[in-house]
Amino acid sequence: MARRGDPPEGTPEGLPGGEDEYRSVVFDESFVQAARVQEFSAEERMGEHAPAVRSLPAAGMRRASKQILLFVLLVAVAFGTAVYLGIRQPHQPGAVRPAEQLRITLVPLAPRGPVPGGTPAELFADSPAAQYRSGAAGITMPAVRRTAHFSEGQVLTALATAKDFLVESSLDPDVLTGGAVRPVRALLHPDQLAQFDRSVASPAADGRHATTGWLVRFDPAKVALADDTVRVEGTLIVTETASEALEITSDHTFVYALRPAATTGPASDEASLFTVRREMRFRFDRDDLRHHRLEALAGSVHAGPQDCGSDATGFLRPLLAGQRAGTDGPAVTDPYAPGPATASLCGTLSSAAQPSP
């Protein structure tokens, strides 16, 4: 009978069988404890096979780090230099030049005889102003062309600003007899505001501080508008004086129909004409064009009928229907007298400029 663990057919022939064959191979406890188990490293396991990626030598790594650091340093220096130059030397079209003061010339025109009177329609129809346009339509724009350094749009802006100044300072009823000055002041360069304010507050015949050099103004206590329509004729001329500036010269004649104010007595329907020949010179730099403002450089006003001796620095002082000029001529100026010199100018109003009596 076969033992437990033997094949059913028994031990095959020719093969060692049974436990007796292995009894001579015995591992005692001391042999097992003395046995050493060795685990090979990854490099040892790879044997002679070359690694797929080789490590960069330490010296090469140091050179690459220095090159990267040098590149970063150069970029930082270049950026810092650009920022510094941008702060120290910003791009500007040119140095900012302070605005000049307005130079003013006032010339009263005295009539040869009594001032003709009538209705505004009759007076206008019988005067050279019969063909003039009414109001702002009389301030016509010239053909707009670019200049060497200013675009067509910039030239148009300068012309529009000059026209706005003439409309506000010569046609606005609130300015003419109402005492308003803000519409005119708002169009001036900031550097000229102090001169303008002094001219309004303390008019003087010094060629710099006459209110009537800046705007047309009548004393509302003595004069009223007989007709709100003002007849206008004139020209605007554009010139480029430098690469940074445009100048516009305006030459316009304004004709007003006036009557005595009600405060002087019963209001009279009889009107008279008052003529103002106004020549102005304006300057615009690029900053002025951006801010819709101007520099008023020179103003020449020939206005009549007035007395030669009348003080027209604060208000124009018209002679109304039926009035005559005084016998006094221009004020006498003593060239030896100390103090600022004053210009004493006066002209005679041409009879052709007045309606027939």
PDB file of C-alpha atoms in Angstrom, residues 83-333:
ATOM      1  CA  VAL A  83      12.213 104.210 -17.788  1.00  0.00           C
ATOM      2  CA  TYR A  84      14.754 106.766 -16.566  1.00  0.00           C
ATOM      3  CA  LEU A  85      15.040 108.434 -19.960  1.00  0.00           C
ATOM      4  CA  GLY A  86      11.272 108.477 -20.334  1.00  0.00           C
ATOM      5  CA  ILE A  87      10.907 110.304 -17.028  1.00  0.00           C
ATOM      6  CA  ARG A  88      13.759 112.762 -17.556  1.00  0.00           C
ATOM      7  CA  GLN A  89      13.017 113.490 -21.216  1.00  0.00           C
ATOM      8  CA  PRO A  90       9.305 112.992 -21.944  1.00  0.00           C
ATOM      9  CA  HIS A  91       8.197 113.619 -25.499  1.00  0.00           C
ATOM     10  CA  GLN A  92       6.836 117.128 -25.760  1.00  0.00           C
ATOM     11  CA  PRO A  93       6.110 119.267 -28.825  1.00  0.00           C
ATOM     12  CA  GLY A  94       8.038 122.185 -27.339  1.00  0.00           C
ATOM     13  CA  ALA A  95       8.583 124.329 -24.305  1.00  0.00           C
ATOM     14  CA  VAL A  96       5.500 125.957 -22.825  1.00  0.00           C
ATOM     15  CA  ARG A  97       5.570 129.685 -23.571  1.00  0.00           C
ATOM     16  CA  PRO A  98       3.590 132.072 -21.342  1.00  0.00           C
ATOM     17  CA  ALA A  99       0.891 134.065 -23.098  1.00  0.00           C
ATOM     18  CA  GLU A 100       1.557 137.703 -23.941  1.00  0.00           C
ATOM     19  CA  GLN A 101      -0.516 140.601 -22.657  1.00  0.00           C
ATOM     20  CA  LEU A 102      -3.119 142.127 -24.944  1.00  0.00           C
ATOM     21  CA  ARG A 103      -2.060 145.441 -26.511  1.00  0.00           C
ATOM     22  CA  ILE A 104      -5.029 147.808 -26.942  1.00  0.00           C
ATOM     23  CA  THR A 105      -5.593 150.850 -29.157  1.00  0.00           C
ATOM     24  CA  LEU A 106      -8.805 152.887 -28.850  1.00  0.00           C
ATOM     25  CA  VAL A 107      -9.685 155.599 -31.378  1.00  0.00           C
ATOM     26  CA  PRO A 108     -12.969 157.521 -30.910  1.00  0.00           C
ATOM     27  CA  LEU A 109     -14.528 158.890 -34.090  1.00  0.00           C
ATOM     28  CA  ALA A 110     -16.270 162.254 -33.786  1.00  0.00           C
ATOM     29  CA  PRO A 111     -19.137 163.246 -36.118  1.00  0.00           C
ATOM     30  CA  ARG A 112     -18.980 166.426 -38.199  1.00  0.00           C
ATOM     31  CA  GLY A 113     -22.540 167.453 -37.333  1.00  0.00           C
ATOM     32  CA  PRO A 114     -25.576 166.219 -35.414  1.00  0.00           C
ATOM     33  CA  VAL A 115     -26.097 162.466 -35.312  1.00  0.00           C
ATOM     34  CA  PRO A 116     -28.910 161.371 -37.703  1.00  0.00           C
ATOM     35  CA  GLY A 117     -31.911 159.620 -36.152  1.00  0.00           C
ATOM     36  CA  GLY A 118     -34.774 157.422 -37.339  1.00  0.00           C
ATOM     37  CA  THR A 119     -36.032 153.871 -37.135  1.00  0.00           C
ATOM     38  CA  PRO A 120     -33.440 151.081 -37.231  1.00  0.00           C
ATOM     39  CA  ALA A 121     -34.775 149.827 -40.577  1.00  0.00           C
ATOM     40  CA  GLU A 122     -34.534 153.280 -42.157  1.00  0.00           C
ATOM     41  CA  LEU A 123     -31.068 153.914 -40.776  1.00  0.00           C
ATOM     42  CA  PHE A 124     -29.665 150.560 -41.898  1.00  0.00           C
ATOM     43  CA  ALA A 125     -31.201 150.922 -45.362  1.00  0.00           C
ATOM     44  CA  ASP A 126     -29.559 154.338 -45.825  1.00  0.00           C
ATOM     45  CA  SER A 127     -26.082 153.346 -44.627  1.00  0.00           C
ATOM     46  CA  PRO A 128     -23.151 151.281 -45.976  1.00  0.00           C
ATOM     47  CA  ALA A 129     -24.338 148.510 -43.619  1.00  0.00           C
ATOM     48  CA  ALA A 130     -27.380 147.882 -45.820  1.00  0.00           C
ATOM     49  CA  GLN A 131     -25.543 145.024 -47.533  1.00  0.00           C
ATOM     50  CA  TYR A 132     -24.038 143.578 -44.366  1.00  0.00           C
ATOM     51  CA  ARG A 133     -25.228 140.294 -42.941  1.00  0.00           C
ATOM     52  CA  SER A 134     -26.955 140.055 -39.582  1.00  0.00           C
ATOM     53  CA  GLY A 135     -25.321 138.688 -36.465  1.00  0.00           C
ATOM     54  CA  ALA A 136     -22.943 135.727 -36.490  1.00  0.00           C
ATOM     55  CA  ALA A 137     -23.696 135.090 -40.169  1.00  0.00           C
ATOM     56  CA  GLY A 138     -21.616 138.166 -40.933  1.00  0.00           C
ATOM     57  CA  ILE A 139     -18.501 136.533 -39.461  1.00  0.00           C
ATOM     58  CA  THR A 140     -17.769 134.283 -42.405  1.00  0.00           C
ATOM     59  CA  MET A 141     -15.126 131.569 -42.474  1.00  0.00           C
ATOM     60  CA  PRO A 142     -12.428 131.536 -45.145  1.00  0.00           C
ATOM     61  CA  ALA A 143     -11.519 128.391 -47.052  1.00  0.00           C
ATOM     62  CA  VAL A 144      -9.909 125.985 -44.598  1.00  0.00           C
ATOM     63  CA  ARG A 145      -6.544 124.568 -45.682  1.00  0.00           C
ATOM     64  CA  ARG A 146      -3.847 122.760 -43.765  1.00  0.00           C
ATOM     65  CA  THR A 147      -0.549 124.520 -43.106  1.00  0.00           C
ATOM     66  CA  ALA A 148       2.982 123.147 -42.968  1.00  0.00           C
ATOM     67  CA  HIS A 149       2.621 121.971 -39.356  1.00  0.00           C
ATOM     68  CA  PHE A 150      -1.126 122.069 -38.625  1.00  0.00           C
ATOM     69  CA  SER A 151      -3.842 119.842 -40.028  1.00  0.00           C
ATOM     70  CA  GLU A 152      -7.027 121.060 -41.660  1.00  0.00           C
ATOM     71  CA  GLY A 153      -8.953 120.095 -38.529  1.00  0.00           C
ATOM     72  CA  GLN A 154      -6.644 122.153 -36.309  1.00  0.00           C
ATOM     73  CA  VAL A 155      -6.988 125.196 -38.573  1.00  0.00           C
ATOM     74  CA  LEU A 156     -10.772 124.814 -38.475  1.00  0.00           C
ATOM     75  CA  THR A 157     -10.687 124.628 -34.667  1.00  0.00           C
ATOM     76  CA  ALA A 158      -8.677 127.877 -34.506  1.00  0.00           C
ATOM     77  CA  LEU A 159     -11.104 129.652 -36.832  1.00  0.00           C
ATOM     78  CA  ALA A 160     -14.131 128.406 -34.908  1.00  0.00           C
ATOM     79  CA  THR A 161     -12.639 129.573 -31.597  1.00  0.00           C
ATOM     80  CA  ALA A 162     -11.841 133.024 -33.014  1.00  0.00           C
ATOM     81  CA  LYS A 163     -15.391 133.307 -34.351  1.00  0.00           C
ATOM     82  CA  ASP A 164     -16.821 132.277 -30.977  1.00  0.00           C
ATOM     83  CA  PHE A 165     -14.779 135.019 -29.312  1.00  0.00           C
ATOM     84  CA  LEU A 166     -16.031 137.658 -31.758  1.00  0.00           C
ATOM     85  CA  VAL A 167     -19.638 136.532 -31.368  1.00  0.00           C
ATOM     86  CA  GLU A 168     -19.490 136.550 -27.566  1.00  0.00           C
ATOM     87  CA  SER A 169     -17.571 139.828 -27.290  1.00  0.00           C
ATOM     88  CA  SER A 170     -19.350 141.812 -30.048  1.00  0.00           C
ATOM     89  CA  LEU A 171     -22.856 140.390 -30.518  1.00  0.00           C
ATOM     90  CA  ASP A 172     -24.124 138.886 -27.244  1.00  0.00           C
ATOM     91  CA  PRO A 173     -26.786 141.303 -25.848  1.00  0.00           C
ATOM     92  CA  ASP A 174     -25.868 140.357 -22.272  1.00  0.00           C
ATOM     93  CA  VAL A 175     -22.291 141.449 -22.952  1.00  0.00           C
ATOM     94  CA  LEU A 176     -23.214 144.582 -24.932  1.00  0.00           C
ATOM     95  CA  THR A 177     -25.465 146.186 -22.314  1.00  0.00           C
ATOM     96  CA  GLY A 178     -25.904 143.630 -19.536  1.00  0.00           C
ATOM     97  CA  GLY A 179     -22.456 143.707 -17.988  1.00  0.00           C
ATOM     98  CA  ALA A 180     -21.760 139.991 -18.551  1.00  0.00           C
ATOM     99  CA  VAL A 181     -18.106 139.063 -19.044  1.00  0.00           C
ATOM    100  CA  ARG A 182     -18.012 135.306 -18.369  1.00  0.00           C
ATOM    101  CA  PRO A 183     -18.718 134.236 -21.989  1.00  0.00           C
ATOM    102  CA  VAL A 184     -15.651 136.209 -23.141  1.00  0.00           C
ATOM    103  CA  ARG A 185     -13.431 135.270 -20.215  1.00  0.00           C
ATOM    104  CA  ALA A 186     -14.074 131.551 -20.726  1.00  0.00           C
ATOM    105  CA  LEU A 187     -12.320 131.661 -24.121  1.00  0.00           C
ATOM    106  CA  LEU A 188      -9.091 133.288 -22.937  1.00  0.00           C
ATOM    107  CA  HIS A 189      -5.747 131.684 -22.135  1.00  0.00           C
ATOM    108  CA  PRO A 190      -5.300 131.311 -18.329  1.00  0.00           C
ATOM    109  CA  ASP A 191      -2.230 133.566 -18.414  1.00  0.00           C
ATOM    110  CA  GLN A 192      -4.406 136.457 -19.627  1.00  0.00           C
ATOM    111  CA  LEU A 193      -7.168 136.166 -17.048  1.00  0.00           C
ATOM    112  CA  ALA A 194      -5.483 138.477 -14.525  1.00  0.00           C
ATOM    113  CA  GLN A 195      -5.097 141.206 -17.159  1.00  0.00           C
ATOM    114  CA  PHE A 196      -8.704 140.742 -18.270  1.00  0.00           C
ATOM    115  CA  ASP A 197     -10.056 140.867 -14.709  1.00  0.00           C
ATOM    116  CA  ARG A 198      -8.113 144.039 -13.949  1.00  0.00           C
ATOM    117  CA  SER A 199      -9.357 145.604 -17.195  1.00  0.00           C
ATOM    118  CA  VAL A 200     -12.957 144.956 -16.145  1.00  0.00           C
ATOM    119  CA  ALA A 201     -12.535 145.988 -12.514  1.00  0.00           C
ATOM    120  CA  SER A 202     -10.254 149.020 -13.034  1.00  0.00           C
ATOM    121  CA  PRO A 203     -10.208 150.212 -16.670  1.00  0.00           C
ATOM    122  CA  ALA A 204      -7.244 152.412 -17.563  1.00  0.00           C
ATOM    123  CA  ALA A 205      -6.028 154.229 -20.674  1.00  0.00           C
ATOM    124  CA  ASP A 206      -2.596 152.596 -20.537  1.00  0.00           C
ATOM    125  CA  GLY A 207      -2.863 150.455 -23.655  1.00  0.00           C
ATOM    126  CA  ARG A 208      -3.283 147.285 -21.558  1.00  0.00           C
ATOM    127  CA  HIS A 209      -6.333 147.590 -19.328  1.00  0.00           C
ATOM    128  CA  ALA A 210      -9.286 149.000 -21.276  1.00  0.00           C
ATOM    129  CA  THR A 211     -12.413 146.877 -20.996  1.00  0.00           C
ATOM    130  CA  THR A 212     -13.430 147.959 -24.491  1.00  0.00           C
ATOM    131  CA  GLY A 213     -10.236 146.467 -25.887  1.00  0.00           C
ATOM    132  CA  TRP A 214     -11.554 143.028 -24.976  1.00  0.00           C
ATOM    133  CA  LEU A 215     -15.253 143.453 -25.757  1.00  0.00           C
ATOM    134  CA  VAL A 216     -17.895 145.890 -27.037  1.00  0.00           C
ATOM    135  CA  ARG A 217     -19.740 147.413 -24.113  1.00  0.00           C
ATOM    136  CA  PHE A 218     -22.228 150.241 -23.629  1.00  0.00           C
ATOM    137  CA  ASP A 219     -23.288 151.827 -20.355  1.00  0.00           C
ATOM    138  CA  PRO A 220     -26.752 150.315 -19.688  1.00  0.00           C
ATOM    139  CA  ALA A 221     -27.690 153.368 -17.631  1.00  0.00           C
ATOM    140  CA  LYS A 222     -27.432 155.566 -20.722  1.00  0.00           C
ATOM    141  CA  VAL A 223     -27.784 153.388 -23.819  1.00  0.00           C
ATOM    142  CA  ALA A 224     -30.083 150.560 -24.912  1.00  0.00           C
ATOM    143  CA  LEU A 225     -30.254 148.463 -28.045  1.00  0.00           C
ATOM    144  CA  ALA A 226     -32.921 149.763 -30.415  1.00  0.00           C
ATOM    145  CA  ASP A 227     -32.618 146.550 -32.419  1.00  0.00           C
ATOM    146  CA  ASP A 228     -31.089 143.251 -31.330  1.00  0.00           C
ATOM    147  CA  THR A 229     -29.836 142.719 -34.875  1.00  0.00           C
ATOM    148  CA  VAL A 230     -26.244 143.792 -35.423  1.00  0.00           C
ATOM    149  CA  ARG A 231     -24.937 144.188 -38.968  1.00  0.00           C
ATOM    150  CA  VAL A 232     -21.488 142.648 -39.547  1.00  0.00           C
ATOM    151  CA  GLU A 233     -18.940 142.523 -42.350  1.00  0.00           C
ATOM    152  CA  GLY A 234     -15.297 141.432 -42.280  1.00  0.00           C
ATOM    153  CA  THR A 235     -12.605 138.834 -42.794  1.00  0.00           C
ATOM    154  CA  LEU A 236     -10.569 136.197 -40.958  1.00  0.00           C
ATOM    155  CA  ILE A 237      -7.004 135.433 -42.112  1.00  0.00           C
ATOM    156  CA  VAL A 238      -4.954 132.434 -40.930  1.00  0.00           C
ATOM    157  CA  THR A 239      -1.148 132.360 -40.899  1.00  0.00           C
ATOM    158  CA  GLU A 240       1.369 129.948 -39.425  1.00  0.00           C
ATOM    159  CA  THR A 241       3.983 131.987 -37.582  1.00  0.00           C
ATOM    160  CA  ALA A 242       5.986 129.002 -36.307  1.00  0.00           C
ATOM    161  CA  SER A 243       5.800 125.234 -36.183  1.00  0.00           C
ATOM    162  CA  GLU A 244       4.126 125.553 -32.771  1.00  0.00           C
ATOM    163  CA  ALA A 245       1.651 128.386 -33.410  1.00  0.00           C
ATOM    164  CA  LEU A 246      -1.127 129.660 -35.639  1.00  0.00           C
ATOM    165  CA  GLU A 247      -2.245 133.282 -35.789  1.00  0.00           C
ATOM    166  CA  ILE A 248      -5.623 134.572 -36.919  1.00  0.00           C
ATOM    167  CA  THR A 249      -6.217 138.218 -37.783  1.00  0.00           C
ATOM    168  CA  SER A 250      -9.821 139.422 -37.703  1.00  0.00           C
ATOM    169  CA  ASP A 251     -10.994 142.684 -39.252  1.00  0.00           C
ATOM    170  CA  HIS A 252     -14.721 143.348 -38.840  1.00  0.00           C
ATOM    171  CA  THR A 253     -17.106 146.274 -38.836  1.00  0.00           C
ATOM    172  CA  PHE A 254     -20.061 146.031 -36.454  1.00  0.00           C
ATOM    173  CA  VAL A 255     -23.002 148.426 -36.779  1.00  0.00           C
ATOM    174  CA  TYR A 256     -25.431 148.790 -33.853  1.00  0.00           C
ATOM    175  CA  ALA A 257     -28.808 150.549 -33.666  1.00  0.00           C
ATOM    176  CA  LEU A 258     -28.992 152.372 -30.307  1.00  0.00           C
ATOM    177  CA  ARG A 259     -31.424 154.585 -28.407  1.00  0.00           C
ATOM    178  CA  PRO A 260     -31.378 156.360 -25.038  1.00  0.00           C
ATOM    179  CA  ALA A 261     -31.950 154.114 -22.040  1.00  0.00           C
ATOM    180  CA  ALA A 262     -35.276 154.454 -20.200  1.00  0.00           C
ATOM    181  CA  THR A 263     -33.440 155.584 -17.076  1.00  0.00           C
ATOM    182  CA  THR A 264     -32.456 158.817 -18.837  1.00  0.00           C
ATOM    183  CA  GLY A 265     -36.093 159.849 -19.366  1.00  0.00           C
ATOM    184  CA  PRO A 266     -38.992 158.668 -21.548  1.00  0.00           C
ATOM    185  CA  ALA A 267     -37.875 155.967 -23.920  1.00  0.00           C
ATOM    186  CA  SER A 268     -37.407 157.311 -27.422  1.00  0.00           C
ATOM    187  CA  ASP A 269     -38.255 155.390 -30.557  1.00  0.00           C
ATOM    188  CA  GLU A 270     -35.712 157.380 -32.500  1.00  0.00           C
ATOM    189  CA  ALA A 271     -32.572 155.358 -32.971  1.00  0.00           C
ATOM    190  CA  SER A 272     -29.113 156.129 -34.235  1.00  0.00           C
ATOM    191  CA  LEU A 273     -26.342 153.989 -35.635  1.00  0.00           C
ATOM    192  CA  PHE A 274     -23.035 153.324 -33.896  1.00  0.00           C
ATOM    193  CA  THR A 275     -20.161 151.799 -35.836  1.00  0.00           C
ATOM    194  CA  VAL A 276     -17.243 149.811 -34.420  1.00  0.00           C
ATOM    195  CA  ARG A 277     -14.307 148.825 -36.613  1.00  0.00           C
ATOM    196  CA  ARG A 278     -12.601 146.090 -34.671  1.00  0.00           C
ATOM    197  CA  GLU A 279      -9.271 144.494 -35.601  1.00  0.00           C
ATOM    198  CA  MET A 280      -7.981 141.652 -33.451  1.00  0.00           C
ATOM    199  CA  ARG A 281      -4.982 139.342 -33.599  1.00  0.00           C
ATOM    200  CA  PHE A 282      -5.179 135.926 -31.933  1.00  0.00           C
ATOM    201  CA  ARG A 283      -2.565 133.256 -31.298  1.00  0.00           C
ATOM    202  CA  PHE A 284      -3.128 129.498 -30.901  1.00  0.00           C
ATOM    203  CA  ASP A 285      -0.627 126.864 -29.844  1.00  0.00           C
ATOM    204  CA  ARG A 286      -1.475 123.167 -29.777  1.00  0.00           C
ATOM    205  CA  ASP A 287      -2.551 123.305 -26.148  1.00  0.00           C
ATOM    206  CA  ASP A 288      -4.918 126.191 -26.930  1.00  0.00           C
ATOM    207  CA  LEU A 289      -6.486 124.171 -29.736  1.00  0.00           C
ATOM    208  CA  ARG A 290      -7.072 121.219 -27.423  1.00  0.00           C
ATOM    209  CA  HIS A 291      -8.759 123.420 -24.804  1.00  0.00           C
ATOM    210  CA  HIS A 292     -10.788 125.596 -27.225  1.00  0.00           C
ATOM    211  CA  ARG A 293      -9.194 128.861 -26.101  1.00  0.00           C
ATOM    212  CA  LEU A 294      -7.053 131.659 -27.540  1.00  0.00           C
ATOM    213  CA  GLU A 295      -4.469 134.296 -26.730  1.00  0.00           C
ATOM    214  CA  ALA A 296      -5.588 137.810 -27.665  1.00  0.00           C
ATOM    215  CA  LEU A 297      -2.402 139.591 -28.754  1.00  0.00           C
ATOM    216  CA  ALA A 298      -3.626 142.924 -30.110  1.00  0.00           C
ATOM    217  CA  GLY A 299      -6.890 144.830 -30.334  1.00  0.00           C
ATOM    218  CA  SER A 300      -7.584 148.027 -32.263  1.00  0.00           C
ATOM    219  CA  VAL A 301     -10.989 149.685 -31.920  1.00  0.00           C
ATOM    220  CA  HIS A 302     -12.201 152.649 -34.018  1.00  0.00           C
ATOM    221  CA  ALA A 303     -15.694 153.570 -32.836  1.00  0.00           C
ATOM    222  CA  GLY A 304     -18.129 156.441 -33.342  1.00  0.00           C
ATOM    223  CA  PRO A 305     -19.900 158.730 -33.168  1.00  0.00           C
ATOM    224  CA  GLN A 306     -18.188 159.688 -29.880  1.00  0.00           C
ATOM    225  CA  ASP A 307     -16.625 162.767 -28.346  1.00  0.00           C
ATOM    226  CA  CYS A 308     -12.871 162.938 -28.678  1.00  0.00           C
ATOM    227  CA  GLY A 309     -12.559 163.715 -24.997  1.00  0.00           C
ATOM    228  CA  SER A 310     -14.814 160.903 -23.765  1.00  0.00           C
ATOM    229  CA  ASP A 311     -13.337 158.156 -21.628  1.00  0.00           C
ATOM    230  CA  ALA A 312     -14.107 154.982 -23.570  1.00  0.00           C
ATOM    231  CA  THR A 313     -11.897 152.606 -21.569  1.00  0.00           C
ATOM    232  CA  GLY A 314     -14.711 151.151 -19.458  1.00  0.00           C
ATOM    233  CA  PHE A 315     -17.670 151.756 -21.807  1.00  0.00           C
ATOM    234  CA  LEU A 316     -18.036 152.989 -25.357  1.00  0.00           C
ATOM    235  CA  ARG A 317     -19.913 156.293 -25.089  1.00  0.00           C
ATOM    236  CA  PRO A 318     -22.043 156.858 -28.204  1.00  0.00           C
ATOM    237  CA  LEU A 319     -23.496 160.175 -29.236  1.00  0.00           C
ATOM    238  CA  LEU A 320     -27.172 159.456 -29.870  1.00  0.00           C
ATOM    239  CA  ALA A 321     -29.667 160.928 -32.335  1.00  0.00           C
ATOM    240  CA  GLY A 322     -29.518 164.714 -32.486  1.00  0.00           C
ATOM    241  CA  GLN A 323     -26.362 165.058 -30.380  1.00  0.00           C
ATOM    242  CA  ARG A 324     -23.158 166.737 -31.507  1.00  0.00           C
ATOM    243  CA  ALA A 325     -19.534 166.266 -30.639  1.00  0.00           C
ATOM    244  CA  GLY A 326     -18.060 168.697 -28.147  1.00  0.00           C
ATOM    245  CA  THR A 327     -15.701 171.478 -29.148  1.00  0.00           C
ATOM    246  CA  ASP A 328     -12.860 169.938 -27.209  1.00  0.00           C
ATOM    247  CA  GLY A 329     -10.326 168.175 -29.342  1.00  0.00           C
ATOM    248  CA  PRO A 330      -8.045 165.369 -28.254  1.00  0.00           C
ATOM    249  CA  ALA A 331      -6.585 165.613 -24.775  1.00  0.00           C
ATOM    250  CA  VAL A 332      -3.251 167.405 -24.549  1.00  0.00           C
ATOM    251  CA  THR A 333      -0.291 165.223 -23.719  1.00  0.00           C
TER     252      THR A 333
END
